[in-house]
mmCIF file of C-alpha atoms in Angstrom:
data_model
loop_
_atom_site.group_PDB
_atom_site.id
_atom_site.type_symbol
_atom_site.label_atom_id
_atom_site.label_comp_id
_atom_site.label_asym_id
_atom_site.label_seq_id
_atom_site.Cartn_x
_atom_site.Cartn_y
_atom_site.Cartn_z
ATOM 1 C CA MET A 19 49.808 -21.467 20.997
ATOM 2 C CA ALA A 20 53.418 -21.267 20.115
ATOM 3 C CA LYS A 21 53.319 -19.584 17.141
ATOM 4 C CA SER A 22 51.134 -16.631 17.616
ATOM 5 C CA SER A 23 53.439 -14.928 20.479
ATOM 6 C CA THR A 24 55.861 -11.922 19.074
ATOM 7 C CA SER A 25 57.272 -10.703 22.362
ATOM 8 C CA ARG A 26 60.922 -10.211 22.662
ATOM 9 C CA ARG A 27 63.179 -11.583 24.566
ATOM 10 C CA GLN A 28 64.621 -9.770 27.668
ATOM 11 C CA GLY A 29 67.549 -7.852 26.002
ATOM 12 C CA ASP A 30 66.495 -8.194 22.828
ATOM 13 C CA GLN A 31 65.998 -4.748 21.627
ATOM 14 C CA GLY A 32 63.361 -6.096 18.286
ATOM 15 C CA PRO A 33 63.408 -5.669 15.403
ATOM 16 C CA THR A 34 64.349 -2.397 13.062
ATOM 17 C CA ARG A 35 62.882 -0.919 10.292
ATOM 18 C CA ALA A 36 66.185 -2.282 8.450
ATOM 19 C CA ASP A 37 64.661 -5.484 9.243
ATOM 20 C CA VAL A 38 61.296 -4.669 7.364
ATOM 21 C CA VAL A 39 62.829 -3.068 4.468
ATOM 22 C CA SER A 40 65.472 -6.788 3.923
ATOM 23 C CA VAL A 41 62.413 -9.025 4.271
ATOM 24 C CA SER A 42 59.913 -6.849 2.717
ATOM 25 C CA ASP A 43 62.463 -6.921 -0.212
ATOM 26 C CA ALA A 44 63.238 -10.550 0.041
ATOM 27 C CA ILE A 45 59.470 -11.270 -0.001
ATOM 28 C CA ARG A 46 58.976 -8.947 -3.034
ATOM 29 C CA SER A 47 61.668 -10.676 -4.977
ATOM 30 C CA CYS A 48 60.272 -14.056 -4.277
ATOM 31 C CA ARG A 49 59.522 -16.452 -7.294
ATOM 32 C CA LEU A 50 59.385 -19.834 -5.342
ATOM 33 C CA CYS A 51 55.810 -20.551 -6.421
ATOM 34 C CA ILE A 52 56.429 -20.287 -10.144
ATOM 35 C CA GLU A 53 60.161 -21.740 -10.707
ATOM 36 C CA ALA A 54 59.637 -24.200 -7.522
ATOM 37 C CA PRO A 55 56.421 -25.100 -6.798
ATOM 38 C CA ASP A 56 55.089 -27.728 -4.333
ATOM 39 C CA ARG A 57 52.262 -28.682 -7.293
ATOM 40 C CA THR A 58 51.276 -26.852 -10.255
ATOM 41 C CA PRO A 59 52.978 -23.325 -10.562
ATOM 42 C CA LEU A 60 50.795 -19.816 -9.742
ATOM 43 C CA PRO A 61 49.072 -19.147 -12.332
ATOM 44 C CA HIS A 62 50.298 -15.575 -13.222
ATOM 45 C CA GLU A 63 53.680 -13.554 -12.137
ATOM 46 C CA PRO A 64 54.011 -13.209 -8.363
ATOM 47 C CA LYS A 65 52.854 -10.136 -6.719
ATOM 48 C CA PRO A 66 53.586 -9.702 -3.184
ATOM 49 C CA ILE A 67 50.818 -8.034 -0.967
ATOM 50 C CA PHE A 68 51.411 -7.274 2.328
ATOM 51 C CA ARG A 69 52.337 -4.518 4.439
ATOM 52 C CA LEU A 70 55.172 -5.266 7.596
ATOM 53 C CA SER A 71 56.169 -2.922 10.454
ATOM 54 C CA SER A 72 58.285 -2.634 13.703
ATOM 55 C CA THR A 73 56.026 -0.518 15.391
ATOM 56 C CA ALA A 74 52.853 -1.553 14.420
ATOM 57 C CA ARG A 75 50.264 -2.515 17.335
ATOM 58 C CA ILE A 76 47.731 -4.543 15.488
ATOM 59 C CA ALA A 77 48.409 -7.625 12.939
ATOM 60 C CA VAL A 78 46.122 -8.592 10.848
ATOM 61 C CA CYS A 79 46.866 -12.260 9.486
ATOM 62 C CA SER A 80 44.332 -13.415 6.759
ATOM 63 C CA GLN A 81 44.585 -16.085 3.825
ATOM 64 C CA ALA A 82 45.649 -14.151 0.561
ATOM 65 C CA PRO A 83 45.071 -11.367 -1.691
ATOM 66 C CA GLY A 84 42.046 -11.364 -3.687
ATOM 67 C CA VAL A 85 42.050 -10.935 -7.425
ATOM 68 C CA ARG A 86 40.727 -7.035 -6.416
ATOM 69 C CA ALA A 87 43.758 -6.698 -4.704
ATOM 70 C CA HIS A 88 46.239 -8.514 -7.343
ATOM 71 C CA THR A 89 44.423 -6.086 -9.558
ATOM 72 C CA SER A 90 45.658 -2.609 -7.639
ATOM 73 C CA GLY A 91 48.353 -4.061 -5.139
ATOM 74 C CA VAL A 92 46.360 -2.989 -1.613
ATOM 75 C CA PRO A 93 45.274 -5.759 0.221
ATOM 76 C CA PHE A 94 41.401 -5.559 1.661
ATOM 77 C CA LEU A 95 40.967 -2.927 -1.091
ATOM 78 C CA ASP A 96 37.462 -4.448 -1.510
ATOM 79 C CA PRO A 97 34.217 -5.147 -0.456
ATOM 80 C CA SER A 98 35.805 -7.656 2.349
ATOM 81 C CA GLY A 99 37.949 -4.841 3.287
ATOM 82 C CA VAL A 100 34.787 -2.939 3.889
ATOM 83 C CA ARG A 101 33.394 -5.007 5.957
ATOM 84 C CA LEU A 102 36.350 -5.655 8.152
ATOM 85 C CA ARG A 103 37.738 -2.241 8.881
ATOM 86 C CA ALA A 104 33.427 -2.238 10.304
ATOM 87 C CA TRP A 105 34.026 -5.434 12.086
ATOM 88 C CA MET A 106 37.052 -3.402 13.694
ATOM 89 C CA ALA A 107 35.443 -0.274 13.499
ATOM 90 C CA VAL A 108 38.295 1.621 11.997
ATOM 91 C CA SER A 109 38.603 4.187 9.203
ATOM 92 C CA GLU A 110 40.620 3.821 5.956
ATOM 93 C CA ALA A 111 43.229 6.002 7.226
ATOM 94 C CA GLU A 112 43.420 4.085 9.881
ATOM 95 C CA PHE A 113 43.352 0.542 8.787
ATOM 96 C CA TYR A 114 46.202 1.435 5.646
ATOM 97 C CA ASP A 115 48.716 3.115 8.982
ATOM 98 C CA ASP A 116 51.641 0.807 8.972
ATOM 99 C CA THR A 117 52.525 2.265 11.604
ATOM 100 C CA ARG A 118 50.075 0.559 13.746
ATOM 101 C CA VAL A 119 48.207 -2.087 12.079
ATOM 102 C CA ALA A 120 50.741 -5.127 10.048
ATOM 103 C CA ILE A 121 48.787 -7.357 7.363
ATOM 104 C CA VAL A 122 50.549 -10.185 7.154
ATOM 105 C CA PRO A 123 48.664 -12.964 5.139
ATOM 106 C CA MET A 124 49.353 -16.681 4.950
ATOM 107 C CA GLY A 125 49.876 -16.557 1.122
ATOM 108 C CA PHE A 126 51.506 -13.193 0.139
ATOM 109 C CA CYS A 127 49.992 -13.466 -3.920
ATOM 110 C CA PHE A 128 46.672 -14.123 -5.079
ATOM 111 C CA PRO A 129 46.456 -17.583 -5.397
ATOM 112 C CA GLY A 130 44.305 -17.858 -8.525
ATOM 113 C CA LEU A 131 40.641 -19.222 -8.894
ATOM 114 C CA ASP A 132 39.388 -22.808 -8.907
ATOM 115 C CA ALA A 133 36.629 -24.046 -11.308
ATOM 116 C CA LYS A 134 34.062 -22.613 -9.147
ATOM 117 C CA GLY A 135 35.780 -18.842 -9.500
ATOM 118 C CA GLY A 136 36.295 -18.814 -5.542
ATOM 119 C CA ASP A 137 39.948 -18.210 -4.352
ATOM 120 C CA LEU A 138 41.964 -21.102 -4.492
ATOM 121 C CA PRO A 139 44.135 -22.177 -1.244
ATOM 122 C CA PRO A 140 47.060 -19.619 0.304
ATOM 123 C CA ARG A 141 49.913 -20.939 -1.329
ATOM 124 C CA ARG A 142 51.854 -23.551 1.307
ATOM 125 C CA GLU A 143 55.398 -22.768 0.082
ATOM 126 C CA CYS A 144 54.643 -18.970 1.346
ATOM 127 C CA ALA A 145 54.214 -19.092 4.763
ATOM 128 C CA ARG A 146 56.775 -22.552 4.754
ATOM 129 C CA THR A 147 59.333 -20.166 3.503
ATOM 130 C CA TRP A 148 58.112 -16.861 4.764
ATOM 131 C CA ARG A 149 55.904 -16.405 7.595
ATOM 132 C CA ASP A 150 58.548 -16.825 10.134
ATOM 133 C CA ARG A 151 60.726 -14.128 8.631
ATOM 134 C CA ALA A 152 57.112 -11.622 8.325
ATOM 135 C CA LEU A 153 56.488 -12.583 11.677
ATOM 136 C CA SER A 154 60.080 -11.575 13.235
ATOM 137 C CA THR A 155 59.668 -7.682 11.507
ATOM 138 C CA LEU A 156 56.802 -6.931 13.540
ATOM 139 C CA GLY A 157 57.556 -5.515 17.576
ATOM 140 C CA ASP A 158 55.476 -6.056 20.259
ATOM 141 C CA LEU A 159 52.013 -7.029 19.363
ATOM 142 C CA ASP A 160 48.851 -5.432 21.296
ATOM 143 C CA LEU A 161 46.738 -7.450 18.851
ATOM 144 C CA LEU A 162 46.545 -10.359 16.339
ATOM 145 C CA VAL A 163 44.017 -10.629 14.241
ATOM 146 C CA LEU A 164 43.208 -14.269 12.706
ATOM 147 C CA VAL A 165 40.857 -14.185 9.482
ATOM 148 C CA GLY A 166 40.080 -17.264 8.289
ATOM 149 C CA SER A 167 40.660 -21.085 9.303
ATOM 150 C CA TYR A 168 43.764 -21.225 7.408
ATOM 151 C CA ALA A 169 45.720 -18.221 9.858
ATOM 152 C CA GLN A 170 43.740 -19.759 12.748
ATOM 153 C CA ARG A 171 45.457 -23.542 12.770
ATOM 154 C CA TRP A 172 49.006 -21.942 11.893
ATOM 155 C CA HIS A 173 48.755 -19.332 14.397
ATOM 156 C CA LEU A 174 47.129 -21.385 17.109
ATOM 157 C CA GLY A 175 48.207 -25.164 16.055
ATOM 158 C CA GLY A 176 46.236 -27.473 18.269
ATOM 159 C CA ASP A 177 43.745 -24.962 20.318
ATOM 160 C CA ALA A 178 41.860 -24.123 16.752
ATOM 161 C CA ASP A 179 39.480 -26.505 16.720
ATOM 162 C CA ALA A 180 38.324 -28.903 13.311
ATOM 163 C CA THR A 181 35.697 -26.107 12.283
ATOM 164 C CA LEU A 182 35.841 -22.298 11.699
ATOM 165 C CA THR A 183 32.773 -22.289 13.990
ATOM 166 C CA GLU A 184 34.111 -24.072 16.675
ATOM 167 C CA THR A 185 37.043 -22.098 17.107
ATOM 168 C CA VAL A 186 34.910 -18.739 16.277
ATOM 169 C CA ARG A 187 32.306 -19.942 18.768
ATOM 170 C CA LYS A 188 35.493 -20.491 21.473
ATOM 171 C CA TRP A 189 36.827 -16.969 20.806
ATOM 172 C CA ARG A 190 36.993 -15.639 24.376
ATOM 173 C CA ARG A 191 39.446 -18.485 25.311
ATOM 174 C CA PHE A 192 42.038 -16.750 22.959
ATOM 175 C CA ALA A 193 40.589 -13.003 23.885
ATOM 176 C CA PHE A 194 40.929 -12.957 27.214
ATOM 177 C CA ARG A 195 43.732 -15.194 28.031
ATOM 178 C CA ASN A 196 46.860 -13.701 30.069
ATOM 179 C CA GLU A 197 49.192 -12.975 27.388
ATOM 180 C CA ALA A 198 50.401 -11.189 25.234
ATOM 181 C CA PRO A 199 49.047 -10.337 22.266
ATOM 182 C CA ARG A 200 45.466 -10.631 22.717
ATOM 183 C CA ILE A 201 43.828 -12.845 19.813
ATOM 184 C CA PHE A 202 40.926 -12.276 18.373
ATOM 185 C CA VAL A 203 39.426 -15.077 15.801
ATOM 186 C CA LEU A 204 36.944 -14.147 12.638
ATOM 187 C CA PRO A 205 35.435 -15.778 9.661
ATOM 188 C CA HIS A 206 36.794 -14.246 6.608
ATOM 189 C CA PRO A 207 34.778 -11.222 5.750
ATOM 190 C CA SER A 208 33.737 -11.926 2.469
ATOM 191 C CA TRP A 209 30.208 -11.931 1.104
ATOM 192 C CA ARG A 210 30.444 -16.245 1.000
ATOM 193 C CA ASN A 211 30.027 -16.367 4.642
ATOM 194 C CA ASN A 212 26.322 -13.968 5.000
ATOM 195 C CA ALA A 213 24.983 -17.328 5.430
ATOM 196 C CA TRP A 214 27.462 -18.375 8.368
ATOM 197 C CA LEU A 215 26.513 -14.588 9.515
ATOM 198 C CA LYS A 216 23.068 -15.385 9.777
ATOM 199 C CA ALA A 217 23.506 -18.438 11.381
ATOM 200 C CA ASN A 218 25.658 -16.782 13.875
ATOM 201 C CA PRO A 219 24.056 -13.765 15.263
ATOM 202 C CA TRP A 220 26.518 -13.916 18.235
ATOM 203 C CA PHE A 221 29.364 -13.210 16.306
ATOM 204 C CA GLU A 222 28.374 -9.546 16.301
ATOM 205 C CA ALA A 223 26.657 -9.077 19.255
ATOM 206 C CA GLU A 224 29.063 -10.473 21.345
ATOM 207 C CA THR A 225 32.386 -10.861 19.479
ATOM 208 C CA LEU A 226 32.187 -7.834 17.524
ATOM 209 C CA PRO A 227 31.846 -5.430 20.594
ATOM 210 C CA GLU A 228 35.171 -6.748 22.300
ATOM 211 C CA LEU A 229 37.126 -6.795 19.188
ATOM 212 C CA ARG A 230 36.523 -3.039 18.936
ATOM 213 C CA ALA A 231 37.241 -1.997 21.732
ATOM 214 C CA ALA A 232 40.381 -4.145 21.261
ATOM 215 C CA VAL A 233 41.222 -2.258 18.590
ATOM 216 C CA ARG A 234 40.585 1.219 19.853
ATOM 217 C CA SER A 235 43.050 0.527 22.853
ATOM 218 C CA ALA A 236 45.643 -0.757 20.135
ATOM 219 C CA ILE A 237 45.677 1.335 17.937
ATOM 220 C CA GLU A 238 46.091 4.178 19.922
ATOM 221 C CA GLN A 239 49.232 3.254 21.959
ATOM 222 C CA PRO A 240 52.147 5.503 20.907
ATOM 223 C CA ALA A 241 54.481 4.058 17.967
ATOM 224 C CA VAL A 242 57.935 3.649 19.089
ATOM 225 C CA ALA A 243 60.060 3.729 16.182
ATOM 226 C CA ARG A 244 63.446 1.485 16.270
ATOM 227 C CA THR A 245 66.270 2.778 13.605
#
């Protein structure tokens, strides 16, 4: 799980506000998926959507913005976001307080739709180029919330199981490890996963109470500003 940790080395003062601004500006100006794509170019103009913060205690690491986020420019401003906030038991104000919560998807831009109307996978160029730099702007996190299999495979590496269900079923292995930050592995909160939630009632009964307690503990920690 080497990629999951964002703890600081001894003597390292951690990222500053200037680091966040520098990396954020570089990401927002990126056109790699149009000008030098791995495969088919992004079918629309890039519009990176994310929230970086050197004071955040929680990082929500998800898949990629959906079409509604692409239109609004706000991550999780859709029914999936409503469900995710309910899972975390946070208000909109708390969720969008970037002094407390960072939002770092695997792909920063809406990837477009497939032939069936579902979202395409996150662009591979994005994580390969920007993920380490984006995560380097985060301070000492208390909690990583890994939403969906793409984020889970990247952050957990070989500790992720072959399927999302098996990874999420073993959530205690990550949530109660003796190392910071704590990690919670979640399915995507999309309505497309309603059948999954019905087939796996243990998730809401067992995982969500622990997630909510961990989120509340982290979000109430004081922010430490770095200039």
